[in-house]
PDB file of C-alpha atoms in Angstrom:
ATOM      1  CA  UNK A   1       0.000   0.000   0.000  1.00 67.00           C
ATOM      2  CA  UNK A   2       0.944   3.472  -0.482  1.00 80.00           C
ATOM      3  CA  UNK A   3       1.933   5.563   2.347  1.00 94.00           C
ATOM      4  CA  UNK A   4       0.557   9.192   3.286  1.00 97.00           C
ATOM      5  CA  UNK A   5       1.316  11.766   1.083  1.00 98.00           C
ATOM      6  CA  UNK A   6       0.914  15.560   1.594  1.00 98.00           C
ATOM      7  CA  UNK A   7       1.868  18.270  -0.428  1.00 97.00           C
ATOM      8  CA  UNK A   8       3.632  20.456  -1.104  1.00 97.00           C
ATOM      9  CA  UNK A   9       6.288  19.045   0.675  1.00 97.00           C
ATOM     10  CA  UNK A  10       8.041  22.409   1.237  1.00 97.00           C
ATOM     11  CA  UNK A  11       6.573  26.135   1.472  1.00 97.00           C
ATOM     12  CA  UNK A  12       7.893  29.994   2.177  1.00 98.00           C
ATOM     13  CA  UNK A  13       5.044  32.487   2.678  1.00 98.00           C
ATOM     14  CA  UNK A  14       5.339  35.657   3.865  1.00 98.00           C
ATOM     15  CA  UNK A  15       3.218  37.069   7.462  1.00 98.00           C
ATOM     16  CA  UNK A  16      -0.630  37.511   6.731  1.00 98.00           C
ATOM     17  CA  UNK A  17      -1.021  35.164   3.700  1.00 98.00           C
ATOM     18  CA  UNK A  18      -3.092  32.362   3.656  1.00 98.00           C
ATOM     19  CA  UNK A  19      -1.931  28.690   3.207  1.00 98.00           C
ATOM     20  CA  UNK A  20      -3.482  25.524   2.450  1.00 98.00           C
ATOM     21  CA  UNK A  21      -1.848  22.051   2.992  1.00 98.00           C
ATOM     22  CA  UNK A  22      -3.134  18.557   1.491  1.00 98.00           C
ATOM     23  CA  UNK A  23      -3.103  15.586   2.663  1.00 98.00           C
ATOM     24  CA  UNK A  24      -4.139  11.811   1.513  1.00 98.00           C
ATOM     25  CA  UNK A  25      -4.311   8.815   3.668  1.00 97.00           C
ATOM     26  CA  UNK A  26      -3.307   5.491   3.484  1.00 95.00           C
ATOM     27  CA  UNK A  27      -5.847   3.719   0.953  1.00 93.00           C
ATOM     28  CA  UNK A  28      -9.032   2.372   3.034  1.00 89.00           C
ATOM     29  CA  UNK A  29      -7.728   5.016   5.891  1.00 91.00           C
ATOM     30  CA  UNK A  30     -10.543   6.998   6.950  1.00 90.00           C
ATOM     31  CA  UNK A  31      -9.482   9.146   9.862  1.00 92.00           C
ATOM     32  CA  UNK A  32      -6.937  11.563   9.472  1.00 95.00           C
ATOM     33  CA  UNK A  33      -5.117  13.906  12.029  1.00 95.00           C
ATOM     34  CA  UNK A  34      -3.200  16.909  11.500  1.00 97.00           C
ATOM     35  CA  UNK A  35       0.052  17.533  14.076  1.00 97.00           C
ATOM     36  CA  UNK A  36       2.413  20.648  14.300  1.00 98.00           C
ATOM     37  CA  UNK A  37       5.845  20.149  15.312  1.00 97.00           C
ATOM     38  CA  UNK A  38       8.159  22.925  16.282  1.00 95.00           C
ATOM     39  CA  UNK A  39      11.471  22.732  18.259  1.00 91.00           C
ATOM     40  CA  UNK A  40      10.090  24.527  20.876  1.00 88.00           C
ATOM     41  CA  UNK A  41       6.607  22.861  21.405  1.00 91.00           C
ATOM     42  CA  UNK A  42       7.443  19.431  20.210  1.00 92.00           C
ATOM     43  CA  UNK A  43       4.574  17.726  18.534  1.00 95.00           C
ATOM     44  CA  UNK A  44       0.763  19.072  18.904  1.00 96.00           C
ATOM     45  CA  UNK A  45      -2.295  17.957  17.943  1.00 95.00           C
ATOM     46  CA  UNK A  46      -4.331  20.194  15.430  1.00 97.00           C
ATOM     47  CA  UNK A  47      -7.382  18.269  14.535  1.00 94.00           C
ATOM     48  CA  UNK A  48      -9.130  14.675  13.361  1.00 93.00           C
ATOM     49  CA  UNK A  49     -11.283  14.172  11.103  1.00 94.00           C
ATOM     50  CA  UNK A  50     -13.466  11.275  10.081  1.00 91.00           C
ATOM     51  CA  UNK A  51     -16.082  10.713   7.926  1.00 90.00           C
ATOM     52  CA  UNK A  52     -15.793  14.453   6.552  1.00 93.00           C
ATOM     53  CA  UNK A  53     -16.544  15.404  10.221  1.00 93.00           C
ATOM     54  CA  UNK A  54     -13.881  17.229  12.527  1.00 93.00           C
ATOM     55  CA  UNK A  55     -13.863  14.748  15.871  1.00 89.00           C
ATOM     56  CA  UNK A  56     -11.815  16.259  17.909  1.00 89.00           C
ATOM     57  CA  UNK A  57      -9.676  19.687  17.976  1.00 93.00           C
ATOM     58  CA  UNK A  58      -6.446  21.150  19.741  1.00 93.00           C
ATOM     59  CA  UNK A  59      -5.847  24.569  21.290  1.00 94.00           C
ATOM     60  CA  UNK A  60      -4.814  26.406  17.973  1.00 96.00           C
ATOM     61  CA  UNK A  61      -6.742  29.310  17.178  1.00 97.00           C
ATOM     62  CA  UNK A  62      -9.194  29.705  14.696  1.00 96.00           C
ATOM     63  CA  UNK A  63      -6.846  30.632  11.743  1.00 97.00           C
ATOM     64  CA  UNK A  64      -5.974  26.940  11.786  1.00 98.00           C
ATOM     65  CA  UNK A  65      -8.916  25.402   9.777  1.00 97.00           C
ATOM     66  CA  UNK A  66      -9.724  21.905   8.259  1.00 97.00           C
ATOM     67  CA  UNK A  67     -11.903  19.545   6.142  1.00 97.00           C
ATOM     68  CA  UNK A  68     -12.146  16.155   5.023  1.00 97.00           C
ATOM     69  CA  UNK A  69     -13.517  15.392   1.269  1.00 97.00           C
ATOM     70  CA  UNK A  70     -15.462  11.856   0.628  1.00 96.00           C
ATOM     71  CA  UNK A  71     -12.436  10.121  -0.257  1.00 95.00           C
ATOM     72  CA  UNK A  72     -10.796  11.240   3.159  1.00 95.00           C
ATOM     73  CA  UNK A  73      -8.283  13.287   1.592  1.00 97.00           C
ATOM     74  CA  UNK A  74      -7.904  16.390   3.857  1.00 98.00           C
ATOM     75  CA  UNK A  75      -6.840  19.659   3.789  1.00 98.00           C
ATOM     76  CA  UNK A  76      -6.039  21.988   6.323  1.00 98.00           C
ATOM     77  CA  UNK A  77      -5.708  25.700   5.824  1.00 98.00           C
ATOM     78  CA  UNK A  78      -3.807  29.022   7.782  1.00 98.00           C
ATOM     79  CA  UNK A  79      -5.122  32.088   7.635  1.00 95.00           C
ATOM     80  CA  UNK A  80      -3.129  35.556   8.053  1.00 97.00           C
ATOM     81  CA  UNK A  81       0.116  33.553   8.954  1.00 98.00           C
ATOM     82  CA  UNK A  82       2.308  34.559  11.907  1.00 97.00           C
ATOM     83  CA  UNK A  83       5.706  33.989  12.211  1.00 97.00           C
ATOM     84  CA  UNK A  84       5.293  31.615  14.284  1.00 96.00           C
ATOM     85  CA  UNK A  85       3.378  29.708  11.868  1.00 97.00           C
ATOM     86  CA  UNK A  86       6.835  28.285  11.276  1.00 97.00           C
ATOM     87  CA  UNK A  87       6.675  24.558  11.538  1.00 97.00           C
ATOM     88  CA  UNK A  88       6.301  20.792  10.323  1.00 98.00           C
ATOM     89  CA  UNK A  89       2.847  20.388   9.448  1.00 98.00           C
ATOM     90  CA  UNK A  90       2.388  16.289   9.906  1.00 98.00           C
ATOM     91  CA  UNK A  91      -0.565  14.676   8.808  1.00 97.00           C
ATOM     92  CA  UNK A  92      -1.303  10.742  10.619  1.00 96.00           C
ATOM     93  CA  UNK A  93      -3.702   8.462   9.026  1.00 94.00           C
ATOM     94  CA  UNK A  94      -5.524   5.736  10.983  1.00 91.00           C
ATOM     95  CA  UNK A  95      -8.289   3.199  10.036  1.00 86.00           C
ATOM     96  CA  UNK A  96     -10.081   3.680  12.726  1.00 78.00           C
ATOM     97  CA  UNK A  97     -13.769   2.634  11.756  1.00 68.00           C
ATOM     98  CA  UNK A  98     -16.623   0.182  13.587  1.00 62.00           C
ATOM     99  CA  UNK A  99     -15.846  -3.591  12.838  1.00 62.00           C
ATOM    100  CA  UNK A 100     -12.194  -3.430  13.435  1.00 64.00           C
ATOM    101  CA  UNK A 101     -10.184  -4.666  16.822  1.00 66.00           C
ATOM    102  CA  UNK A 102      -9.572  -2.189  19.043  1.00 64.00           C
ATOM    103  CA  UNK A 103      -5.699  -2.082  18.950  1.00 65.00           C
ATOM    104  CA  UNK A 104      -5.543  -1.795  15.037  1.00 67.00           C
ATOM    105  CA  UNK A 105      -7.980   1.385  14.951  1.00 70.00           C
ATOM    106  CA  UNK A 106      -5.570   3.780  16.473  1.00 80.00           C
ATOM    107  CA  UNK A 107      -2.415   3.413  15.222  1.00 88.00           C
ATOM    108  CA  UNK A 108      -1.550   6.406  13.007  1.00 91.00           C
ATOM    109  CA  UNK A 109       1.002   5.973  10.301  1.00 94.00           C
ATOM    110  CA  UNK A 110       2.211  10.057   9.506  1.00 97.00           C
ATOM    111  CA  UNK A 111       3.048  11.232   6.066  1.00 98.00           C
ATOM    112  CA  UNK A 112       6.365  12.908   5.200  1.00 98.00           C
ATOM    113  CA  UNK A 113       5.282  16.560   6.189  1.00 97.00           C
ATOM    114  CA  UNK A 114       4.981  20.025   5.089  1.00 98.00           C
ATOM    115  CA  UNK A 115       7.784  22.257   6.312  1.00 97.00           C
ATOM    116  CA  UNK A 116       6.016  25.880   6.116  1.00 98.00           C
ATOM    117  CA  UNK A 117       8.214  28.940   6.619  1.00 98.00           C
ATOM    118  CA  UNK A 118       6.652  31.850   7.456  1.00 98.00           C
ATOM    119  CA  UNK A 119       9.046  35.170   6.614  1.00 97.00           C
TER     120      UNK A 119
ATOM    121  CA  UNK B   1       3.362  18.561  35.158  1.00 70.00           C
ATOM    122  CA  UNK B   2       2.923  17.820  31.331  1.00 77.00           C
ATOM    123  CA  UNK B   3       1.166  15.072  30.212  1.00 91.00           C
ATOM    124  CA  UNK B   4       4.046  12.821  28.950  1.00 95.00           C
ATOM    125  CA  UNK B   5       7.309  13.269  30.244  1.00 96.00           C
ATOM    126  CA  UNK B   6      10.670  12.057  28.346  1.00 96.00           C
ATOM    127  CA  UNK B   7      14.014  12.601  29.325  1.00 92.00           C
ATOM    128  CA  UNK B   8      15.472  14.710  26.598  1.00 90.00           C
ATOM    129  CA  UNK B   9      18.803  13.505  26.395  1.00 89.00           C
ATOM    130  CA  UNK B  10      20.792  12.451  24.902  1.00 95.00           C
ATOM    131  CA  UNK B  11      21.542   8.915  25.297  1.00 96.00           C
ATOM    132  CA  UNK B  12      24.374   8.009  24.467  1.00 97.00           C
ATOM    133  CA  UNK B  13      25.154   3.814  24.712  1.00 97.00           C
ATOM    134  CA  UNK B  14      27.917   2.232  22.829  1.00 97.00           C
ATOM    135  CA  UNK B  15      27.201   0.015  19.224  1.00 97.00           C
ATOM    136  CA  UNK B  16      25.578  -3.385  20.762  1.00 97.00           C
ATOM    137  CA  UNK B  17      24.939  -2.265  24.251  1.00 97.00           C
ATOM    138  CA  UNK B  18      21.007  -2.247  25.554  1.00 97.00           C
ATOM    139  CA  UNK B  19      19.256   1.348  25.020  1.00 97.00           C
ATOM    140  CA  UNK B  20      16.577   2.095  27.575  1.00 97.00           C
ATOM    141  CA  UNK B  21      13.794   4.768  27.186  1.00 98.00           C
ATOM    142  CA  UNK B  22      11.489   5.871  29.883  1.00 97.00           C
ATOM    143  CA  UNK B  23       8.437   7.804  29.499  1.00 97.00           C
ATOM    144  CA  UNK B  24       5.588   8.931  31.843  1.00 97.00           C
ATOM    145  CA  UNK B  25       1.964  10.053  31.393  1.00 96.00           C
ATOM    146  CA  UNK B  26      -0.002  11.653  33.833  1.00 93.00           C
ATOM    147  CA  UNK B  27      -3.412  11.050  32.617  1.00 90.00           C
ATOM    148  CA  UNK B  28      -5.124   7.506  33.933  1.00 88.00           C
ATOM    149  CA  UNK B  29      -7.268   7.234  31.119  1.00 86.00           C
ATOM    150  CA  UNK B  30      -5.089   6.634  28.939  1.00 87.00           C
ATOM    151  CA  UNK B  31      -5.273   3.516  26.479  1.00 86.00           C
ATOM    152  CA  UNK B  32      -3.176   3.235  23.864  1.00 91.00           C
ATOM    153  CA  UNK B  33       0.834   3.655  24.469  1.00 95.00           C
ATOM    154  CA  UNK B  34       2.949   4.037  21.024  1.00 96.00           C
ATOM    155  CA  UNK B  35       7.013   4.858  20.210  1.00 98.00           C
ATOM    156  CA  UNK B  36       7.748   6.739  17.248  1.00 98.00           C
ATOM    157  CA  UNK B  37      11.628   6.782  15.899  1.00 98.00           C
ATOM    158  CA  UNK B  38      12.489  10.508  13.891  1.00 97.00           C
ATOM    159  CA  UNK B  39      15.127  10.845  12.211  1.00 97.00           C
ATOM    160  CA  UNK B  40      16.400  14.784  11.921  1.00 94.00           C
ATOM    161  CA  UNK B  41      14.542  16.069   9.011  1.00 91.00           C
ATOM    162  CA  UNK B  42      12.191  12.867   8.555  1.00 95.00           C
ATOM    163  CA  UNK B  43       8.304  12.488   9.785  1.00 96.00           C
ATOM    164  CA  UNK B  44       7.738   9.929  12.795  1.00 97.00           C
ATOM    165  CA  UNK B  45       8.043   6.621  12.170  1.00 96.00           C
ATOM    166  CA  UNK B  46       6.298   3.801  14.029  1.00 95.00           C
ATOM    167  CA  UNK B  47       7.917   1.461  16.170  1.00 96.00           C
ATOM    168  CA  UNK B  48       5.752  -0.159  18.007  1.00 93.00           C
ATOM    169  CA  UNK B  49       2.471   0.184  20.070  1.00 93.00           C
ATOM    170  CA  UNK B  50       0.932  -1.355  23.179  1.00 94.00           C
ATOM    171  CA  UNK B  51      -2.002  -1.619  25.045  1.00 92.00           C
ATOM    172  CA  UNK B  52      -2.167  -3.894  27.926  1.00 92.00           C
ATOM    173  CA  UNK B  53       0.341  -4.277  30.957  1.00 95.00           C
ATOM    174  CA  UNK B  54       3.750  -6.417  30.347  1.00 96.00           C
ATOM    175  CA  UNK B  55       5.965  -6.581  28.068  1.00 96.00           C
ATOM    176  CA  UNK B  56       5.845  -6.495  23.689  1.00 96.00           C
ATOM    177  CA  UNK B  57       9.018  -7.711  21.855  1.00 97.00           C
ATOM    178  CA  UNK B  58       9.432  -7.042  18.069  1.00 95.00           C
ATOM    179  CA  UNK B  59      13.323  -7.605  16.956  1.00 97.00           C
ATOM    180  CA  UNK B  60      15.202  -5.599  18.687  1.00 97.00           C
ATOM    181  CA  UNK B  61      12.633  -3.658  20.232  1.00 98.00           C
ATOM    182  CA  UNK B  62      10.659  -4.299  23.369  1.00 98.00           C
ATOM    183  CA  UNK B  63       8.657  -2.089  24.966  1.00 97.00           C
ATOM    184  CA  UNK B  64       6.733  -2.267  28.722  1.00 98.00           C
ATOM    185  CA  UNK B  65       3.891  -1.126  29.860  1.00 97.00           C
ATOM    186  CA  UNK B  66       2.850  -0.278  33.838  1.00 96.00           C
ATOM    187  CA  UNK B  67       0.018   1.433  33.807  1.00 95.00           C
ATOM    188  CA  UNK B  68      -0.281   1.408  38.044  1.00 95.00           C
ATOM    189  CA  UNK B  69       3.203   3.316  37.729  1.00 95.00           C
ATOM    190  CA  UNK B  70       2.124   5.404  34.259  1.00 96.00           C
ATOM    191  CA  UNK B  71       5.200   4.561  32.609  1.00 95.00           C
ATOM    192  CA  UNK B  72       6.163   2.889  28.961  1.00 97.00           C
ATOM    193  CA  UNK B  73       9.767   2.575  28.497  1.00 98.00           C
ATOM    194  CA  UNK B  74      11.808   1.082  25.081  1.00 98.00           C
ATOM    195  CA  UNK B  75      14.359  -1.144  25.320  1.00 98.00           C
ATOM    196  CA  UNK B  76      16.324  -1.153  21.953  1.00 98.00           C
ATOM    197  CA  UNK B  77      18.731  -3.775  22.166  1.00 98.00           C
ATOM    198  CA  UNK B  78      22.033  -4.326  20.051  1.00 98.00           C
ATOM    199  CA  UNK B  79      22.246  -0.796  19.407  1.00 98.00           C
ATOM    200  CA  UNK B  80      23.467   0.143  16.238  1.00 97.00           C
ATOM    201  CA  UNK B  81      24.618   3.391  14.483  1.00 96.00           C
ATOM    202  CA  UNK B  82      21.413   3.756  12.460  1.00 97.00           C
ATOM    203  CA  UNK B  83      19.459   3.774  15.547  1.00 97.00           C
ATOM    204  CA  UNK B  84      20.305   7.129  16.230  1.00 98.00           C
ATOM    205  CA  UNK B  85      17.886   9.061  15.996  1.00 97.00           C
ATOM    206  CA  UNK B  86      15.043  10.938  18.244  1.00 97.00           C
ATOM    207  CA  UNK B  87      12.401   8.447  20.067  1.00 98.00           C
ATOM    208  CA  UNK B  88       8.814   9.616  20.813  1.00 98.00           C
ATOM    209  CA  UNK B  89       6.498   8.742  22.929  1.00 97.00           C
ATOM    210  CA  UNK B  90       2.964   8.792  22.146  1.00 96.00           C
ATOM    211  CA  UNK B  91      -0.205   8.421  24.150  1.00 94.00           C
ATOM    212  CA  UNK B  92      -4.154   7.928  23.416  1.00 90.00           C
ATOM    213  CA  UNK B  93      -6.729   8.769  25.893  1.00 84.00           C
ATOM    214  CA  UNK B  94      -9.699   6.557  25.503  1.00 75.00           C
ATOM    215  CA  UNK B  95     -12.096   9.797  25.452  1.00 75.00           C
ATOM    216  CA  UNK B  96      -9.994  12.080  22.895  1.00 75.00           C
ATOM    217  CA  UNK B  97     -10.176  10.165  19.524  1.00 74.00           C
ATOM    218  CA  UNK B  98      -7.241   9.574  17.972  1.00 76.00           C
ATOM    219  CA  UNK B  99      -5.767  12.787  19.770  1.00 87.00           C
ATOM    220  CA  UNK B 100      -2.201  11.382  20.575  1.00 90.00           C
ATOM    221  CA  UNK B 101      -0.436  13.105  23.192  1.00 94.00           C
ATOM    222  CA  UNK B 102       3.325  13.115  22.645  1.00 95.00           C
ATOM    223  CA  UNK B 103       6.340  13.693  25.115  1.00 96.00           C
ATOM    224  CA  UNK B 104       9.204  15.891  24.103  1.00 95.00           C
ATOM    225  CA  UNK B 105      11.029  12.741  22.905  1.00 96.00           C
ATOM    226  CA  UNK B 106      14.822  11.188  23.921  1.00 97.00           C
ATOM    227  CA  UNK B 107      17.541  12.187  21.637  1.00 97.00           C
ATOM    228  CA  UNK B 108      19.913   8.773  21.162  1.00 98.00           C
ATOM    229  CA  UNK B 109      23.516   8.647  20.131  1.00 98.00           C
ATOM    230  CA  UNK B 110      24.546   5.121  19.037  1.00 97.00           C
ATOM    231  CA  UNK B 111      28.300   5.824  19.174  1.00 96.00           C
ATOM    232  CA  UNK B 112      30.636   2.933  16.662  1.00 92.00           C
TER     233      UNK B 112
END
């Protein structure tokens, strides 16, 4: 199987833009989570969505936005970027869906990333 | 107190010795335990997860699980060179989704 991709893979904006990041899961994946990593924060949750429908969100503000489409690609967009906007933006797909053991519905599998540089 | 705790490091242990990895969580709820390996410049990686008390071997990797003492720790055994790398740990909460909590992560040095 194919592993997650995202795009672009790389991505200078400049403070205030907007930015949108894509994301597809591993085939028959259907929940996807987006993660921000910085050196000085580490890894943080963003969001999850599942069947098109955000599950569950971190504390980012509201310029950090997402959406699932019906083939649970995702996308997740910044609004008027901040400098510290600067980050890996990781995106983790899971299979989590009814029908399936427990331990096999959670384990995320994260694409290569989107390294955004805000200037 | 943050809600999983790694030792930053580094780690240094020579080629072949026994790497050890410790990592607490605060939150009782939690379910599902996973390590992540990330290379500088590279996305996470999956190791290994585990769920119930004990231990889980896979190669060289074993991981334990106490969840009385809320600690998961990594044993990587037969350390080699391309082990070096940054560990993470990772933690679900049964009522957060997939939300995975993850500790700062240990920086290890597999020195030749």
């Amino acid at each position: 199987k194919a592993g997650v991709t995202q795009t672009p893979r790389y991505l200078i904006k400049t403070r205030g833009q907007q930015v949108t990041l894509s994301c597809s899961p591993i085939s028959g994946h259907r929940s996807v989570s987006w993660y921000q990593q910085t050196p000085g924060q580490g890894l943080q949750f963003l969001f999850e969505y599942f069947s098109e429908t955000q599950r569950n969100k971190g504390n980012f503000p509201g310029r950090f936005s997402g959406r699932q489409f019906s083939n649970s690609r995702s996308e997740m967009n910044v609004s008027t970027l901040e400098l510290g906007d600067s980050a890996l933006y990781l995106c983790a797909s899971s299979p989590r869906g009814p029908g399936l053991p427990p331990g096999a519905t959670d384990t995320q599998y994260f694409g290569p990333g989107t390294r955004l540089t805000v200037l | 107190q943050k809600e999983v705790e790694q030792n930053s490091g580094p780690l240094s242990v020579p080629e072949g010795a026994i790497a050890s990895l410790n990592c607490t969580y605060s939150d009782r709820g939690s379910q599902s335990f996973f390590w992540y390996r990330q290379y500088s410049g590279k996305s996470p990686e999956l190791i290994m997860s585990i769920y119930s008390n004990g231990d889980k071997e896979d190669g060289r990797f074993t991981a334990q699980l106490n969840k009385a003492s809320q600690y998961v720790s990594l044993l990587i055994r037969d350390s080699q060179p391309s082990d070096s790398a940054t560990y993470l740990c990772a933690v679900r909460v049964r009522a957060a989704g997939n939300k995975l909590t993850f500790g700062g992560g240990t920086r290890v040095l597999v020195k030749p």
